[in-house]
Short mmCIF file of C-alpha atoms in Angstrom, two decimals:
data_model
loop_
_atom_site.label_atom_id
_atom_site.label_comp_id
_atom_site.label_asym_id
_atom_site.label_seq_id
_atom_site.Cartn_x
_atom_site.Cartn_y
_atom_site.Cartn_z
CA MET A 12 33.90 20.16 -57.13
CA TYR A 13 37.46 21.46 -56.76
CA SER A 14 39.97 20.59 -54.06
CA ARG A 15 41.16 23.23 -51.65
CA GLY A 16 44.58 23.26 -53.29
CA VAL A 17 43.18 24.66 -56.54
CA SER A 18 43.48 28.45 -56.73
CA THR A 19 40.47 30.64 -57.37
CA ALA A 20 41.87 31.81 -60.72
CA GLU A 21 42.34 28.20 -61.78
CA ARG A 22 38.80 27.30 -60.76
CA LEU A 23 37.45 30.25 -62.72
CA ILE A 24 39.33 29.27 -65.87
CA GLU A 25 38.33 25.60 -65.68
CA SER A 26 34.70 26.46 -64.96
CA THR A 27 34.63 28.85 -67.90
CA ARG A 28 36.09 26.22 -70.18
CA GLU A 29 33.38 23.76 -69.20
CA LEU A 30 30.58 26.28 -69.57
CA LEU A 31 31.78 27.53 -72.95
CA TRP A 32 31.71 23.93 -74.18
CA GLU A 33 28.26 23.31 -72.74
CA ARG A 34 26.48 26.64 -73.28
CA GLY A 35 28.51 28.86 -75.58
CA TYR A 36 29.74 32.37 -74.85
CA VAL A 37 26.36 34.06 -74.33
CA GLY A 38 25.11 31.27 -72.08
CA THR A 39 28.24 31.48 -69.94
CA SER A 40 27.24 34.21 -67.53
CA PRO A 41 29.50 35.54 -64.76
CA LYS A 42 27.00 34.19 -62.23
CA ALA A 43 27.16 30.70 -63.74
CA ILE A 44 30.97 30.81 -63.74
CA LEU A 45 31.11 31.82 -60.09
CA GLU A 46 28.62 29.14 -59.10
CA ARG A 47 30.49 26.43 -61.02
CA ALA A 48 33.83 27.56 -59.60
CA GLY A 49 32.53 27.90 -56.05
CA ALA A 50 33.97 31.42 -56.00
CA GLY A 51 32.69 34.47 -54.18
CA GLN A 52 31.24 37.61 -55.68
CA GLY A 53 33.90 39.89 -57.06
CA SER A 54 36.53 37.19 -57.41
CA MET A 55 36.33 37.27 -61.21
CA TYR A 56 37.24 40.95 -61.27
CA HIS A 57 40.02 40.39 -58.77
CA HIS A 58 41.80 37.99 -61.14
CA PHE A 59 40.50 39.14 -64.54
CA THR A 60 39.27 42.39 -66.05
CA GLY A 61 35.93 40.81 -66.87
CA LYS A 62 34.17 38.00 -68.71
CA PRO A 63 35.97 38.56 -72.06
CA ASP A 64 39.37 38.40 -70.37
CA LEU A 65 38.44 35.23 -68.49
CA ALA A 66 36.94 33.67 -71.61
CA LEU A 67 40.14 34.39 -73.51
CA ALA A 68 42.22 32.63 -70.84
CA ALA A 69 39.85 29.65 -70.98
CA ILE A 70 39.86 29.47 -74.79
CA ARG A 71 43.66 29.70 -74.91
CA ARG A 72 43.98 26.78 -72.51
CA THR A 73 41.46 24.68 -74.40
CA ALA A 74 43.21 25.42 -77.69
CA ASP A 75 46.65 24.69 -76.24
CA GLU A 76 45.49 21.36 -74.82
CA LEU A 77 43.95 20.28 -78.12
CA ARG A 78 47.11 21.23 -80.00
CA ALA A 79 49.31 19.35 -77.53
CA ALA A 80 47.12 16.23 -77.74
CA ALA A 81 47.17 16.30 -81.54
CA GLU A 82 50.92 16.88 -81.76
CA ALA A 83 51.63 14.06 -79.30
CA VAL A 84 50.04 11.64 -81.79
CA LEU A 85 51.18 13.27 -85.03
CA ASP A 86 54.79 13.48 -83.81
CA GLY A 87 54.71 9.98 -82.41
CA PRO A 88 56.17 6.76 -83.82
CA GLY A 89 55.12 5.11 -87.05
CA THR A 90 54.94 5.79 -90.75
CA PRO A 91 53.21 8.93 -92.06
CA TYR A 92 50.06 6.93 -92.75
CA GLU A 93 50.12 5.35 -89.30
CA ARG A 94 50.51 8.74 -87.59
CA ILE A 95 47.56 10.19 -89.49
CA GLU A 96 45.59 7.04 -88.68
CA ALA A 97 46.49 7.40 -85.00
CA TYR A 98 45.29 11.01 -85.02
CA LEU A 99 41.98 10.10 -86.63
CA ARG A 100 41.42 7.14 -84.32
CA ARG A 101 42.63 8.70 -81.08
CA GLU A 102 40.27 8.54 -78.14
CA ARG A 103 37.61 11.27 -78.22
CA ASP A 104 34.30 11.99 -76.53
CA VAL A 105 32.62 12.07 -79.92
CA LEU A 106 29.08 12.73 -78.73
CA ARG A 107 30.18 15.67 -76.62
CA GLY A 108 31.91 17.25 -79.57
CA CYS A 109 35.20 19.06 -80.00
CA PRO A 110 35.71 21.91 -77.52
CA VAL A 111 37.59 23.96 -80.11
CA GLY A 112 35.30 23.05 -82.99
CA ARG A 113 32.32 24.11 -80.94
CA LEU A 114 33.88 27.53 -80.48
CA THR A 115 34.01 28.04 -84.25
CA MET A 116 30.21 27.76 -84.29
CA ASP A 117 29.77 30.36 -81.55
CA PRO A 118 28.89 33.67 -83.24
CA ASP A 119 30.22 35.73 -80.33
CA VAL A 120 33.59 34.00 -80.44
CA VAL A 121 33.83 34.22 -84.23
CA ALA A 122 32.91 37.92 -84.14
CA SER A 123 35.80 38.69 -81.76
CA ASP A 124 39.27 38.75 -83.33
CA GLU A 125 40.83 38.28 -79.91
CA LEU A 126 38.71 35.30 -78.85
CA ARG A 127 38.94 33.67 -82.28
CA ALA A 128 42.74 34.01 -82.57
CA PRO A 129 43.76 31.01 -80.41
CA VAL A 130 41.15 28.85 -82.14
CA ASP A 131 42.44 29.78 -85.60
CA ALA A 132 46.07 29.34 -84.53
CA THR A 133 45.44 25.85 -83.17
CA LEU A 134 43.53 24.60 -86.20
CA ASP A 135 46.14 26.12 -88.52
CA SER A 136 48.93 24.44 -86.54
CA ILE A 137 47.31 21.00 -86.72
CA ARG A 138 46.54 21.42 -90.41
CA GLU A 139 50.13 22.43 -91.18
CA ARG A 140 51.51 19.47 -89.24
CA ILE A 141 49.29 17.00 -91.10
CA ALA A 142 50.23 18.59 -94.43
CA GLY A 143 53.89 18.13 -93.52
CA ILE A 144 53.31 14.47 -92.69
CA VAL A 145 51.64 13.92 -96.06
CA GLU A 146 54.65 15.45 -97.77
CA GLU A 147 56.89 13.12 -95.73
CA GLY A 148 54.85 10.20 -96.97
CA LYS A 149 55.20 11.35 -100.57
CA GLU A 150 58.97 11.66 -100.21
CA GLN A 151 59.14 8.14 -98.77
CA GLY A 152 56.99 6.77 -101.58
CA GLN A 153 54.17 5.82 -99.22
CA PHE A 154 51.67 8.26 -100.71
CA GLY A 155 51.13 8.97 -104.37
CA PRO A 156 52.87 12.06 -105.79
CA GLU A 157 49.51 13.44 -106.90
CA LEU A 158 48.37 14.06 -103.33
CA ASP A 159 48.30 17.66 -102.17
CA GLY A 160 49.43 17.87 -98.55
CA GLU A 161 47.43 21.02 -97.80
CA ALA A 162 44.27 19.58 -99.35
CA ILE A 163 44.61 16.28 -97.50
CA ALA A 164 45.21 18.10 -94.22
CA ALA A 165 42.08 20.18 -94.75
CA THR A 166 40.16 16.98 -95.53
CA VAL A 167 41.39 15.32 -92.34
CA LEU A 168 40.22 18.25 -90.21
CA ALA A 169 36.92 18.44 -92.09
CA THR A 170 36.37 14.72 -91.50
CA VAL A 171 37.00 15.08 -87.77
CA GLN A 172 34.90 18.20 -87.25
CA GLY A 173 32.13 17.05 -89.58
CA GLY A 174 32.15 13.66 -87.89
CA TYR A 175 31.45 15.31 -84.55
CA VAL A 176 28.42 17.10 -86.03
CA LEU A 177 27.00 13.97 -87.65
CA ALA A 178 27.57 11.89 -84.52
CA ARG A 179 25.82 14.44 -82.30
CA ALA A 180 22.94 14.73 -84.77
CA SER A 181 22.40 10.96 -84.82
CA GLY A 182 23.22 10.37 -81.17
CA SER A 183 25.76 7.73 -82.15
CA PRO A 184 29.52 7.73 -82.80
CA ALA A 185 28.92 5.46 -85.81
CA ALA A 186 28.85 8.38 -88.25
CA PHE A 187 32.19 9.66 -86.96
CA ASP A 188 33.74 6.21 -87.23
CA ALA A 189 32.38 5.74 -90.76
CA GLY A 190 33.94 9.01 -91.90
CA VAL A 191 37.30 8.03 -90.44
CA ARG A 192 37.21 4.60 -92.09
CA GLY A 193 36.30 6.14 -95.42
CA LEU A 194 39.13 8.66 -95.36
CA LEU A 195 41.69 6.08 -94.25
CA SER A 196 40.64 3.75 -97.06
CA LEU A 197 41.40 6.53 -99.53
CA LEU A 198 44.74 7.31 -97.94
CA HIS A 199 45.93 3.74 -97.45
CA PRO A 200 49.26 3.27 -99.29
CA GLN A 201 48.08 0.10 -101.03
CA ASP A 202 45.29 2.09 -102.67
CA HIS A 203 47.71 4.35 -104.57
CA PRO A 204 48.76 2.70 -107.85
CA THR A 205 50.92 5.71 -108.72
CA VAL A 206 53.38 4.72 -105.97
CA ARG A 207 55.88 2.76 -108.02
CA GLY A 208 59.11 1.17 -106.96
CA ALA A 209 58.49 1.96 -103.27
CA ARG A 210 58.18 -0.79 -100.71
CA CYS A 211 54.90 -0.68 -98.80
CA THR A 212 55.52 -0.56 -95.06
CA ARG A 213 52.36 -2.57 -94.37
CA CYS A 214 52.94 -5.51 -96.70
CA SER A 215 55.74 -7.60 -98.16
CA THR A 216 55.34 -6.57 -101.80
CA ASN A 217 56.49 -3.50 -103.71
#
């Protein structure tokens, strides 16, 4: 599965990430990790103090990757609305679910302050960035002044994470897509009559 150039520690981390996504913390046994990584007995304890230490390294990497992917879109080009739209519509494996969101439903991860910390930090970071973008949009007159950046950011994350659950339950990404379309229709600048005197960036009228 892994090329010879990949270190044992790297294989262990990547295998743990995959298994946590597929099976959860309890279902990710040291034996399963070693088999997936193609690593010998004892290699886990050579590189890590044990399963919790390895799981923490895997969760941190998963959380960091999700944060980087989100920030790449949210900090990209376009108006505030277009950047939020790009985040909501970015390519995802909807039916597989969110690797970080899945961790929030794992009782063993949630019960551990250490394992939960990178998950909380990543979701908080994304939520804060979206809230900031909403405030940018309000300052530019693109969003109505009545919008609460923190509330909208929480709604965006809830739409994404809830969309994963509904899509997996139905076996179709349609539910995820419907949630995204619904939220975007509420956020669309042309749907905010309280925005007065500001030129809409998506049309030729004020």
